Coordinates of C-alpha atoms in Angstrom, one line a residue:
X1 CA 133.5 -86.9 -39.3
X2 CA 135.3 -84.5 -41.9
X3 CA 132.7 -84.6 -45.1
X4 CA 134.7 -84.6 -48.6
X5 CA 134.3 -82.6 -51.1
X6 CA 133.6 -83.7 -54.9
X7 CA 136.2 -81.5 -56.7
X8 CA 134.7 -82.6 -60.0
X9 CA 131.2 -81.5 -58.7
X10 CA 132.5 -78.4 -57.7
X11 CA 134.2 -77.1 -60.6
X12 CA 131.4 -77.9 -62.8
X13 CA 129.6 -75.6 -60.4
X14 CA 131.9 -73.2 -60.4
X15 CA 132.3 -72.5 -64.1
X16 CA 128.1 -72.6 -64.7
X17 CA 128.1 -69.5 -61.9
X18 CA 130.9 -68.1 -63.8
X19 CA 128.8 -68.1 -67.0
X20 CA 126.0 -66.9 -65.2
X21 CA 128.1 -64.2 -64.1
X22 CA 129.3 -62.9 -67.5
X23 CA 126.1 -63.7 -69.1
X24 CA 124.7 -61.5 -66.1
X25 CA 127.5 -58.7 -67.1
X26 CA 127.6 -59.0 -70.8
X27 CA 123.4 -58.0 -70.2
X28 CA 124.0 -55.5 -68.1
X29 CA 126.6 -53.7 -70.2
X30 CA 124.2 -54.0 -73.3
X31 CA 121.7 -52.8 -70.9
X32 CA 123.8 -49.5 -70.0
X33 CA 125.1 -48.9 -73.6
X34 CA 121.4 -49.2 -74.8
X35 CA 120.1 -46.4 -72.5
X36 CA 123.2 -44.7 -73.0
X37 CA 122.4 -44.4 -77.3
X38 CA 118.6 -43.8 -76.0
X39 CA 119.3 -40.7 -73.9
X40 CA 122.2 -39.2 -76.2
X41 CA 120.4 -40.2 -79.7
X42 CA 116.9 -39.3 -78.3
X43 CA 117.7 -35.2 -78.1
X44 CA 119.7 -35.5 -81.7
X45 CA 117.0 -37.4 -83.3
X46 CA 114.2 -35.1 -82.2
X47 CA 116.6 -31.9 -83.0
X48 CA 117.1 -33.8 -86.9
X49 CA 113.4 -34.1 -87.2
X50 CA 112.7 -30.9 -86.0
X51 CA 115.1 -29.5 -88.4
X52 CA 113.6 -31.2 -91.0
X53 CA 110.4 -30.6 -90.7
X54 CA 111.4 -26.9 -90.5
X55 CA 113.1 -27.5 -93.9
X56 CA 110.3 -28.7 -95.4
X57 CA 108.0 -25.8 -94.3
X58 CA 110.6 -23.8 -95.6
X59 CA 110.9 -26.0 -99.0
X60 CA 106.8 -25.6 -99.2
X61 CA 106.7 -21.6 -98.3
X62 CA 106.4 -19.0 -101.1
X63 CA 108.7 -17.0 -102.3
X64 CA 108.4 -13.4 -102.0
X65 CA 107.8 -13.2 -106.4
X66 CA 105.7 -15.9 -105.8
X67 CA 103.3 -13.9 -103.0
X68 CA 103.6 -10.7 -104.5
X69 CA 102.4 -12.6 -107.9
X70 CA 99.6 -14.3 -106.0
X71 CA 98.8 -11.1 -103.4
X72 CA 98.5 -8.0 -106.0
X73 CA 95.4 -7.9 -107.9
X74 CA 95.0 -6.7 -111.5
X75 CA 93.8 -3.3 -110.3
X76 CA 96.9 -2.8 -108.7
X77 CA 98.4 -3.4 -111.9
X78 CA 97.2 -1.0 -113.5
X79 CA 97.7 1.4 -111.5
X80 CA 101.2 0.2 -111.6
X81 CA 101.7 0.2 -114.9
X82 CA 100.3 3.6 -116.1
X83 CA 102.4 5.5 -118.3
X84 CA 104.0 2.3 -120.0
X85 CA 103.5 1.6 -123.1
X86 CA 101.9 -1.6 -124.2
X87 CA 104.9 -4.0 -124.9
X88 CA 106.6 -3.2 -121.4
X89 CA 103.0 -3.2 -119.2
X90 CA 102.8 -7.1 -121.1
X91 CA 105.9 -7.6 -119.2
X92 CA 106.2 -5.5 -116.2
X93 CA 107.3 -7.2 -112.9
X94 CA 106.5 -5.6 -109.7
X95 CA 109.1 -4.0 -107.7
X96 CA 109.6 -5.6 -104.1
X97 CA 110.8 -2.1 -102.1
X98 CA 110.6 -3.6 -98.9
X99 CA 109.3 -6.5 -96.7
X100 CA 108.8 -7.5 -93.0
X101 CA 107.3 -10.4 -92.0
X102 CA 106.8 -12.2 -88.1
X103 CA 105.5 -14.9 -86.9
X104 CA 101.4 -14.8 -85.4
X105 CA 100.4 -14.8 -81.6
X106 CA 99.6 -17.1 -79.8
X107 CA 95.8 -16.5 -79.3
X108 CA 93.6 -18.2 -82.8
X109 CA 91.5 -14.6 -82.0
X110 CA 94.6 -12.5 -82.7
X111 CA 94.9 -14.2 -85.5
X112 CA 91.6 -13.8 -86.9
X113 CA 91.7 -10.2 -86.3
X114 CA 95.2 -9.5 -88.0
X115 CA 93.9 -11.9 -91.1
X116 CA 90.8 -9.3 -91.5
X117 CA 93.6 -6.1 -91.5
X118 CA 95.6 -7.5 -93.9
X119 CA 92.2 -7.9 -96.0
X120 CA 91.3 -4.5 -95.4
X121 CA 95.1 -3.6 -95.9
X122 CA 95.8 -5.6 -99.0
X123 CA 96.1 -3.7 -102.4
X124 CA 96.1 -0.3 -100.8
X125 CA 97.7 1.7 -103.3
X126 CA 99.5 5.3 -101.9
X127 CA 99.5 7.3 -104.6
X128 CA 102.9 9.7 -105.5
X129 CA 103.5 12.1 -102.4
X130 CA 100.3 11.0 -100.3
X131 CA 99.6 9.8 -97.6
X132 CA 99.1 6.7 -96.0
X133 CA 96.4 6.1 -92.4
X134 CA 96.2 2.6 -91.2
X135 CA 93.0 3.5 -89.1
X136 CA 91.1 5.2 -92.4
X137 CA 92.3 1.9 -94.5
X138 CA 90.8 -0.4 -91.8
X139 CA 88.0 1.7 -90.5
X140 CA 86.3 1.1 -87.0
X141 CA 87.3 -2.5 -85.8
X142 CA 83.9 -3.7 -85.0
X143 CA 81.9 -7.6 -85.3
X144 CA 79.8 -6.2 -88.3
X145 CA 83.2 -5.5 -89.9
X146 CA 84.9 -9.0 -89.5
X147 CA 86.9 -8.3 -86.1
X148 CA 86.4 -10.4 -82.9
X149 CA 87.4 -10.1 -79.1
X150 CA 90.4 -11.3 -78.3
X151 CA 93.3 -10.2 -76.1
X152 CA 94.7 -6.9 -76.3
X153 CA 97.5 -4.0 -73.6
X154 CA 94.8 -1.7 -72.5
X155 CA 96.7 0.5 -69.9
X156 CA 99.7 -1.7 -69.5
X157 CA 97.0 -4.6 -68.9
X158 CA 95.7 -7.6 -71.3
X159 CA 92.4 -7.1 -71.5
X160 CA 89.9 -9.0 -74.3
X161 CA 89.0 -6.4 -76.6
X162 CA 87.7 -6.3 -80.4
X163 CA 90.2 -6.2 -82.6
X164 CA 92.2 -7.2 -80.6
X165 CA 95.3 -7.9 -82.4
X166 CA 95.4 -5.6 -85.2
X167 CA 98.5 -3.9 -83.8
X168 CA 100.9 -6.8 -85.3
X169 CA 100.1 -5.9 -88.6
X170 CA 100.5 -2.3 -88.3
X171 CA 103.9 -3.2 -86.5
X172 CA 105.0 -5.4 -89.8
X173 CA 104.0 -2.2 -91.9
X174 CA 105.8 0.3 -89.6
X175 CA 108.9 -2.0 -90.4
X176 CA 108.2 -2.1 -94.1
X177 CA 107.5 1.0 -94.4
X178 CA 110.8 2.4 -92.7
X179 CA 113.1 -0.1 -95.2
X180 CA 111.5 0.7 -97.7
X181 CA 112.4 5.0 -97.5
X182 CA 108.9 6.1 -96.3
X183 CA 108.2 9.3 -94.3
X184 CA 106.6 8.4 -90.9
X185 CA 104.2 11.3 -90.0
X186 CA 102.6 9.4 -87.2
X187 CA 103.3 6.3 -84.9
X188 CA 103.0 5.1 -81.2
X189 CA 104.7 2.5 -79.0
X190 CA 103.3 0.3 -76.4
X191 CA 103.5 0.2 -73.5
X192 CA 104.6 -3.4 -73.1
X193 CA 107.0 -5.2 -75.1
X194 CA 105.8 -7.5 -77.8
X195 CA 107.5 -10.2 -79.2
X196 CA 106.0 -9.9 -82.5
X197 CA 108.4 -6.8 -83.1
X198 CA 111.6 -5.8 -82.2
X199 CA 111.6 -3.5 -79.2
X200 CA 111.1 -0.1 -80.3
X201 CA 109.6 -0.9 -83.8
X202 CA 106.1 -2.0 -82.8
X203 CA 103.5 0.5 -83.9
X204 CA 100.2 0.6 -81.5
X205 CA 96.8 1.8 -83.1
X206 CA 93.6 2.9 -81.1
X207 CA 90.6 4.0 -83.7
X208 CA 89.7 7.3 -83.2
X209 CA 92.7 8.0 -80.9
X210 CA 96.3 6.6 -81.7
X211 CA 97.2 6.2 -85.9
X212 CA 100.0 4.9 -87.6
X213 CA 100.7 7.1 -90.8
X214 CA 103.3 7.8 -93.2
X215 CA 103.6 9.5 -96.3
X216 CA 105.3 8.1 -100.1
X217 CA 108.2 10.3 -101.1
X218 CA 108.6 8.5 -104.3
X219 CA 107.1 9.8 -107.8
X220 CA 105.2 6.9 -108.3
X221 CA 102.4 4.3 -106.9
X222 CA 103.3 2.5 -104.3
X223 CA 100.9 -0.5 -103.4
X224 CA 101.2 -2.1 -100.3
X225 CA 100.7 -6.1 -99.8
X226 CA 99.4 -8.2 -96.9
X227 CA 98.9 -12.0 -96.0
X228 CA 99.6 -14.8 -94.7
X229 CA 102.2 -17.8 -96.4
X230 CA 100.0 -20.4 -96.4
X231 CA 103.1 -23.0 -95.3
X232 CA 104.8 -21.1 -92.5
X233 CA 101.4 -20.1 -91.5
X234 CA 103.7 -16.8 -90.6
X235 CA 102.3 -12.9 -91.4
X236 CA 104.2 -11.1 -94.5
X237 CA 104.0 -7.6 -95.5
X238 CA 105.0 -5.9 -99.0
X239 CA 105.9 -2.6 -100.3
X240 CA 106.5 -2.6 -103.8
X241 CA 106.5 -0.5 -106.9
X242 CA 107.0 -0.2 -111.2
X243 CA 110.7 1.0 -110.7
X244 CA 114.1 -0.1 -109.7
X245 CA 115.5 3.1 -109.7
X246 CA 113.1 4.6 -106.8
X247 CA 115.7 4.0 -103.9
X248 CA 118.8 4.9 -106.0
X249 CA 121.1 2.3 -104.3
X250 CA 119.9 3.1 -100.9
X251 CA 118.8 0.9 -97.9
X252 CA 117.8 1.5 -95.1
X253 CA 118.7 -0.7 -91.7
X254 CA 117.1 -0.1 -88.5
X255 CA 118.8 -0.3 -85.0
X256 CA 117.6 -0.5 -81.7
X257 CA 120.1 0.4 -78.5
X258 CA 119.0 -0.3 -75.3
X259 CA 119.5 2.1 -73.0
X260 CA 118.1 0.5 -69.8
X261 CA 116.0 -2.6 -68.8
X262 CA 112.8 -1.1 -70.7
X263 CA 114.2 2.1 -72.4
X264 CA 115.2 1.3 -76.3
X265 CA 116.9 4.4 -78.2
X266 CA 116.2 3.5 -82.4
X267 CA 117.6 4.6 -85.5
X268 CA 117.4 3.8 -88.9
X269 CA 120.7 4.2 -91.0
X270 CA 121.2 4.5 -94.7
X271 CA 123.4 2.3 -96.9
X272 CA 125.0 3.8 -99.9
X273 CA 127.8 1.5 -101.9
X274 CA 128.4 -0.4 -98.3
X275 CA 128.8 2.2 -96.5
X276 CA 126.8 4.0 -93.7
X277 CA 126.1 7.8 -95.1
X278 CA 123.2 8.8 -93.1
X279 CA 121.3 7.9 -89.2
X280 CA 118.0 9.4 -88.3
X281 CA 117.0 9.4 -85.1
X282 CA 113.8 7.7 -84.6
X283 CA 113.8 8.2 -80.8
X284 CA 113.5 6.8 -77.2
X285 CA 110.7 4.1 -76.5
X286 CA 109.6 3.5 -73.0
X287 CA 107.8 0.2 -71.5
X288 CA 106.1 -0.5 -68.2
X289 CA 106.9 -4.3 -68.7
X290 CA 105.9 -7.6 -71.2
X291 CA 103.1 -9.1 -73.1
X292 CA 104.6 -12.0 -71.3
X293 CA 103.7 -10.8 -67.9
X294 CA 101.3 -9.1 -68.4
X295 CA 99.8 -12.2 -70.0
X296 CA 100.3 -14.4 -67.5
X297 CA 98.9 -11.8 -64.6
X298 CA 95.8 -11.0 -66.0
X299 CA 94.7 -14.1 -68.5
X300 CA 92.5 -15.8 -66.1
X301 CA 90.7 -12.3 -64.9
X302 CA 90.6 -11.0 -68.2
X303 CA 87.3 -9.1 -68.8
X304 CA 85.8 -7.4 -71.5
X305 CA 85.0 -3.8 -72.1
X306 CA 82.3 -2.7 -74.0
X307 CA 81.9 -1.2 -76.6
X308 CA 85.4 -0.3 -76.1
X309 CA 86.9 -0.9 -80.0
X310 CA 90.5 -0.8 -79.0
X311 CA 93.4 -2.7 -80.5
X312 CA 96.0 -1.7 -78.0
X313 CA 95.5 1.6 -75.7
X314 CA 98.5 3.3 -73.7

């Protein structure tokens, strides 16, 4: 028997698996466009917000008037202003000569320990022609005196030190203090990389053993300034002065060249009317490897040495 077919039957069938079909594909296709706008807008949307969050630390970060009005201290001030005669001390305005500033480690200690430098280091005042010693300004970097283990290069090695640290901040001062014209009478690399300075301007300090020092050329005070912006969290360093004529239209840019894959050769040039008149060789740096690697080779074993007092040790 041949069986017949209901053609009425089977066009209605036909047409409701039709629909499902395009209702099937018209899901699908939202389906793909919808991860498609996830995936592609996920990476810009998170890059926006990162941006603006950045913009609103930046927004809610001093200014450098506004730190150097909040960091000097009436002391300073008068030192400053001696020799001036009432009217202009009433007005006087600080001088910014120069200013560094980098970003903290990654270890809260570190921190801790480059916070109680920049107490000890804040308001320093070098007088006309002295001198300048980062260890005498801090003194020995001991508990009693604020300072706290933490990691530190000890031999090419991290090790967990007290003070521990400290070396950022006298790397931000060895950069201040070369922008802003001073004489460097004493200063040592590492001998690891760190990524708190560039290569070949980091400034390593062991008490008793290793100083950073420099001496004022100018004719007057110059006090130097040190903390911390309390929106970018970030570490800032200050040189500054009663005069704008101290530099007589000079600046000062430093340059590192890197000679091979841990040699840097530095320089610092001067700038007069845009143009370079002057480069003093600062000379060759040499590194056995990175506070990276170093880091990540000896943070689980690190041990600590007492009553070893060193910030950072050849």
């Amino acid at each position: 028997m041949i069986r017949r077919t209901d053609s009425r039957s089977s066009g209605r069938d036909n047409r409701r698996d039709n629909g499902y079909l395009r209702a099937a594909a018209l899901a699908a296709a939202v389906f793909t466009a919808g991860m498609s706008l996830f995936f592609y807008a996920l990476p810009a949307f998170a890059e926006s917000r990162n941006f603006a969050r950045a913009a609103a630390i930046q927004e809610r970060s001093e200014t450098a008037e506004d730190m150097v009005e909040r960091l000097l201290s009436p002391s300073s001030v008068n030192i400053l202003t001696q020799g001036m005669t009432q009217q202009d001390a009433r007005i006087f305005e600080p001088v910014i000569l120069s200013s560094y500033t980098s970003s903290y480690q990654a270890f809260p200690e570190s921190a801790v320990n480059a916070d109680a430098a920049c107490a000890y280091l804040n308001n320093t005042i070098v007088g006309a022609y002295q001198s300048f010693s980062y260890n005498e300004t801090l003194g020995e970097r001991t508990t009693e005196r604020g300072y706290v283990e933490a990691p530190s290069i000890t031999s090419a090695r991290m090790e967990r030190t007290v003070g521990g640290g400290i070396c950022q901040v006298s790397s931000v001062l060895y950069h201040a203090a070369l922008s802003g014209g001073m004489q460097i009478l004493e200063r040592h690399a590492h001998t690891l990389q760190v990524g708190y300075a560039p290569d070949g301007f980091d400034a390593s300090v062991v008490f008793g053993h290793w100083d950073f020092r420099f001496s004022n050329p100018y004719s007057c005070p110059v006090v130097i300034l040190a903390g911390r912006d309390p929106a970018s969290k970030q570490l800032r360093i200050f040189l500054v002065s009663a005069r704008q004529d101290l530099t007589q239209g000079k600046s000062y840019v430093l340059r590192s060249e890197q000679k091979d894959k841990l040699v840097y050769h530095n320089f610092i040039d001067t700038w007069e009317d845009g143009r370079r008149t002057a480069t003093r060789d600062l000379g060759y740096n040499y590194y056995q490897g990175s506070v990276a690697s170093a880091r990540e080779n000896s943070t689980r074993s690190m041990t600590v040495r007492t009553p070893l007092y060193f910030d950072k040790l050849r």
